[in-house]
Amino acid sequence: MKNKIMLILSLIIVFTVIFILFSSFYILDQTQQAAVLRFGEIKKIETEPGLHFKTPFIDNVDKFEKRIMIYDINPERLITADKKTIVVDTYALWKISNPKVFIESMRTVSTALTRIDDIIYSHVRDVIAKYNFEEILSKQRFNLLDEIKNRSENSLKEFGINIVDVRVKRTDLPQENTKAVYNRMNAERFSIAAQIRAEGKRESEKIKAEADKQVKIILSDARKESEIIRGTADASSIKIYSDAYSLDESFFELDKLTDIYKNSFKDSIITIPEDSPLLKYFHEVD
């Protein structure tokens, strides 16, 4: 009986020692960081992975994510600078940069998410109110997001939270405004297109008028040049004929009569007297 009691006591002691040993250590992996709390007071912050010691039964260990986390903020209806209501859906990338400050101020991640939601929403609302709707959809969107991120980062720094980035998933118009805005945008686009067409037509007419002017100038110059050439050619021809005829008057007379024959007898019938000079050379042939 005594041996049995000793065995039970030994087992109790062994299990107690094992339990105390297990209670004295905790493990952190690569993605975790932890705060060791004693009666609510922070005794130690651990950020390195591995096996760590704590005082059993007295210390509590709160583990937190060390990696960047994403917080999806609910879509909100906001007013732009040109008084348009839009629905903005944003999300934030954040991480715990100072575990000690984070635990002292936030205590839990759920509390931190509530504060992140409030602060980012207020900055999104204020920044969106500075831009027109078309600016929000343009490249200025990136400047807008940077401003929201910087403001949020500065506001949450005191809580041990680092805002890595803030992004907008989508920016929509409320359903009741969508059709009206699209109609107005279509009207503006049609107006711009009409203006561009009118400017194109004016430019076309200007180019056409200039081309017509150049054509007239070119034709006038060409006509003038051709008349000069023709006059020069006629003068040369007359001189050549004159020189040639002065050498042989009978040849000149024969040539002229030959032209008369060709022009008079072609497709026509004429009656001429027998003693006509036109028949002179026919008689000579006979």
Short mmCIF file of N, CA and C in Angstrom, two decimals, residues 68-139:
data_model
loop_
_atom_site.label_atom_id
_atom_site.label_comp_id
_atom_site.label_asym_id
_atom_site.label_seq_id
_atom_site.Cartn_x
_atom_site.Cartn_y
_atom_site.Cartn_z
N ILE A 68 2.33 41.97 -42.97
CA ILE A 68 1.39 43.00 -43.43
C ILE A 68 0.00 42.39 -43.55
N MET A 69 -0.97 43.09 -43.00
CA MET A 69 -2.35 42.61 -43.03
C MET A 69 -3.20 43.52 -43.90
N ILE A 70 -4.30 42.99 -44.40
CA ILE A 70 -5.20 43.77 -45.23
C ILE A 70 -6.50 44.01 -44.48
N TYR A 71 -6.98 45.23 -44.55
CA TYR A 71 -8.28 45.55 -43.95
C TYR A 71 -9.18 46.13 -45.03
N ASP A 72 -10.25 45.42 -45.30
CA ASP A 72 -11.20 45.83 -46.34
C ASP A 72 -12.24 46.75 -45.72
N ILE A 73 -12.21 48.01 -46.13
CA ILE A 73 -13.13 49.00 -45.57
C ILE A 73 -14.44 48.97 -46.34
N ASN A 74 -15.53 49.06 -45.64
CA ASN A 74 -16.83 49.00 -46.30
C ASN A 74 -17.01 50.19 -47.25
N PRO A 75 -17.69 49.98 -48.39
CA PRO A 75 -17.94 51.09 -49.33
C PRO A 75 -18.73 52.21 -48.64
N GLU A 76 -18.34 53.45 -48.95
CA GLU A 76 -18.99 54.62 -48.34
C GLU A 76 -19.44 55.59 -49.42
N ARG A 77 -20.53 56.28 -49.17
CA ARG A 77 -21.01 57.34 -50.07
C ARG A 77 -20.35 58.65 -49.66
N LEU A 78 -19.63 59.28 -50.63
CA LEU A 78 -18.89 60.49 -50.33
C LEU A 78 -19.26 61.59 -51.34
N ILE A 79 -18.97 62.83 -50.98
CA ILE A 79 -19.30 63.99 -51.82
C ILE A 79 -18.00 64.56 -52.40
N THR A 80 -17.96 64.74 -53.71
CA THR A 80 -16.78 65.29 -54.37
C THR A 80 -16.82 66.82 -54.32
N ALA A 81 -15.73 67.44 -54.83
CA ALA A 81 -15.66 68.90 -54.82
C ALA A 81 -16.74 69.52 -55.70
N ASP A 82 -17.14 68.84 -56.78
CA ASP A 82 -18.20 69.36 -57.64
C ASP A 82 -19.58 68.83 -57.24
N LYS A 83 -19.69 68.46 -55.95
CA LYS A 83 -20.97 68.11 -55.32
C LYS A 83 -21.63 66.88 -55.93
N LYS A 84 -20.84 65.93 -56.34
CA LYS A 84 -21.38 64.66 -56.82
C LYS A 84 -21.22 63.61 -55.73
N THR A 85 -22.23 62.77 -55.62
CA THR A 85 -22.18 61.67 -54.65
C THR A 85 -21.61 60.44 -55.34
N ILE A 86 -20.55 59.88 -54.75
CA ILE A 86 -19.94 58.69 -55.32
C ILE A 86 -19.80 57.64 -54.22
N VAL A 87 -19.67 56.40 -54.64
CA VAL A 87 -19.46 55.29 -53.72
C VAL A 87 -18.01 54.84 -53.86
N VAL A 88 -17.25 54.95 -52.78
CA VAL A 88 -15.82 54.62 -52.81
C VAL A 88 -15.58 53.38 -51.96
N ASP A 89 -14.95 52.39 -52.59
CA ASP A 89 -14.64 51.13 -51.90
C ASP A 89 -13.12 51.05 -51.75
N THR A 90 -12.64 51.11 -50.50
CA THR A 90 -11.20 51.15 -50.26
C THR A 90 -10.74 49.98 -49.39
N TYR A 91 -9.44 49.77 -49.40
CA TYR A 91 -8.84 48.81 -48.48
C TYR A 91 -7.47 49.35 -48.05
N ALA A 92 -7.00 48.87 -46.90
CA ALA A 92 -5.72 49.35 -46.37
C ALA A 92 -4.81 48.16 -46.07
N LEU A 93 -3.52 48.36 -46.33
CA LEU A 93 -2.50 47.39 -45.94
C LEU A 93 -1.79 47.96 -44.71
N TRP A 94 -1.74 47.20 -43.64
CA TRP A 94 -1.18 47.72 -42.41
C TRP A 94 -0.43 46.64 -41.64
N LYS A 95 0.37 47.07 -40.69
CA LYS A 95 1.07 46.11 -39.83
C LYS A 95 1.34 46.76 -38.48
N ILE A 96 1.62 45.93 -37.52
CA ILE A 96 1.94 46.42 -36.17
C ILE A 96 3.43 46.76 -36.15
N SER A 97 3.74 48.04 -36.08
CA SER A 97 5.14 48.48 -36.14
C SER A 97 5.76 48.56 -34.75
N ASN A 98 4.95 48.83 -33.73
CA ASN A 98 5.47 48.93 -32.36
C ASN A 98 4.52 48.15 -31.44
N PRO A 99 4.85 46.88 -31.15
CA PRO A 99 3.93 46.04 -30.36
C PRO A 99 3.61 46.64 -29.00
N LYS A 100 4.59 47.24 -28.34
CA LYS A 100 4.35 47.79 -27.00
C LYS A 100 3.32 48.92 -27.03
N VAL A 101 3.54 49.85 -27.95
CA VAL A 101 2.58 50.96 -28.10
C VAL A 101 1.22 50.43 -28.55
N PHE A 102 1.25 49.45 -29.43
CA PHE A 102 0.00 48.89 -29.94
C PHE A 102 -0.84 48.28 -28.81
N ILE A 103 -0.18 47.50 -27.94
CA ILE A 103 -0.92 46.85 -26.85
C ILE A 103 -1.40 47.88 -25.83
N GLU A 104 -0.56 48.86 -25.55
CA GLU A 104 -0.95 49.88 -24.57
C GLU A 104 -2.13 50.72 -25.04
N SER A 105 -2.20 50.94 -26.37
CA SER A 105 -3.26 51.82 -26.86
C SER A 105 -4.47 51.08 -27.41
N MET A 106 -4.23 49.97 -28.11
CA MET A 106 -5.31 49.25 -28.78
C MET A 106 -5.76 48.00 -28.02
N ARG A 107 -4.85 47.33 -27.38
CA ARG A 107 -5.09 46.09 -26.63
C ARG A 107 -5.37 44.90 -27.56
N THR A 108 -6.32 45.06 -28.52
CA THR A 108 -6.66 43.94 -29.39
C THR A 108 -6.68 44.39 -30.85
N VAL A 109 -6.60 43.42 -31.73
CA VAL A 109 -6.65 43.71 -33.17
C VAL A 109 -8.01 44.23 -33.57
N SER A 110 -9.07 43.69 -32.98
CA SER A 110 -10.41 44.14 -33.36
C SER A 110 -10.60 45.62 -33.02
N THR A 111 -10.06 46.04 -31.87
CA THR A 111 -10.13 47.46 -31.52
C THR A 111 -9.33 48.29 -32.51
N ALA A 112 -8.16 47.76 -32.91
CA ALA A 112 -7.33 48.48 -33.88
C ALA A 112 -8.04 48.62 -35.21
N LEU A 113 -8.74 47.59 -35.65
CA LEU A 113 -9.45 47.67 -36.94
C LEU A 113 -10.54 48.74 -36.89
N THR A 114 -11.20 48.84 -35.76
CA THR A 114 -12.22 49.88 -35.62
C THR A 114 -11.60 51.27 -35.75
N ARG A 115 -10.44 51.46 -35.10
CA ARG A 115 -9.78 52.76 -35.17
C ARG A 115 -9.25 53.02 -36.59
N ILE A 116 -8.70 51.99 -37.23
CA ILE A 116 -8.22 52.14 -38.61
C ILE A 116 -9.37 52.54 -39.52
N ASP A 117 -10.51 51.89 -39.33
CA ASP A 117 -11.69 52.19 -40.16
C ASP A 117 -12.09 53.65 -40.00
N ASP A 118 -12.17 54.10 -38.75
CA ASP A 118 -12.60 55.49 -38.49
C ASP A 118 -11.64 56.51 -39.09
N ILE A 119 -10.35 56.29 -38.87
CA ILE A 119 -9.36 57.28 -39.30
C ILE A 119 -9.24 57.32 -40.83
N ILE A 120 -9.15 56.14 -41.44
CA ILE A 120 -9.01 56.13 -42.91
C ILE A 120 -10.26 56.69 -43.57
N TYR A 121 -11.43 56.33 -43.05
CA TYR A 121 -12.66 56.86 -43.63
C TYR A 121 -12.69 58.38 -43.57
N SER A 122 -12.28 58.96 -42.42
CA SER A 122 -12.30 60.43 -42.30
C SER A 122 -11.34 61.07 -43.28
N HIS A 123 -10.17 60.47 -43.50
CA HIS A 123 -9.21 61.03 -44.45
C HIS A 123 -9.70 60.84 -45.90
N VAL A 124 -10.27 59.69 -46.18
CA VAL A 124 -10.81 59.47 -47.53
C VAL A 124 -11.90 60.51 -47.82
N ARG A 125 -12.76 60.72 -46.86
CA ARG A 125 -13.84 61.70 -47.03
C ARG A 125 -13.29 63.11 -47.26
N ASP A 126 -12.30 63.52 -46.46
CA ASP A 126 -11.75 64.88 -46.59
C ASP A 126 -11.00 65.06 -47.91
N VAL A 127 -10.23 64.05 -48.31
CA VAL A 127 -9.44 64.18 -49.55
C VAL A 127 -10.34 64.13 -50.77
N ILE A 128 -11.32 63.22 -50.76
CA ILE A 128 -12.25 63.13 -51.89
C ILE A 128 -12.98 64.46 -52.09
N ALA A 129 -13.28 65.14 -51.00
CA ALA A 129 -14.01 66.41 -51.07
C ALA A 129 -13.18 67.51 -51.74
N LYS A 130 -11.87 67.29 -51.92
CA LYS A 130 -11.01 68.30 -52.55
C LYS A 130 -10.93 68.14 -54.07
N TYR A 131 -11.39 67.01 -54.59
CA TYR A 131 -11.23 66.72 -56.01
C TYR A 131 -12.59 66.63 -56.70
N ASN A 132 -12.59 67.02 -58.00
CA ASN A 132 -13.79 66.82 -58.81
C ASN A 132 -13.90 65.36 -59.21
N PHE A 133 -15.09 65.00 -59.66
CA PHE A 133 -15.34 63.61 -60.02
C PHE A 133 -14.40 63.15 -61.14
N GLU A 134 -14.23 64.00 -62.18
CA GLU A 134 -13.37 63.61 -63.29
C GLU A 134 -11.91 63.53 -62.86
N GLU A 135 -11.50 64.36 -61.91
CA GLU A 135 -10.12 64.29 -61.40
C GLU A 135 -9.91 62.99 -60.66
N ILE A 136 -10.92 62.52 -59.96
CA ILE A 136 -10.80 61.26 -59.22
C ILE A 136 -10.61 60.09 -60.18
N LEU A 137 -11.22 60.19 -61.37
CA LEU A 137 -11.09 59.12 -62.35
C LEU A 137 -9.83 59.27 -63.21
N SER A 138 -9.16 60.41 -63.10
CA SER A 138 -7.99 60.65 -63.94
C SER A 138 -6.72 60.19 -63.23
N LYS A 139 -5.56 60.60 -63.78
CA LYS A 139 -4.28 60.22 -63.19
C LYS A 139 -4.06 60.87 -61.82
#
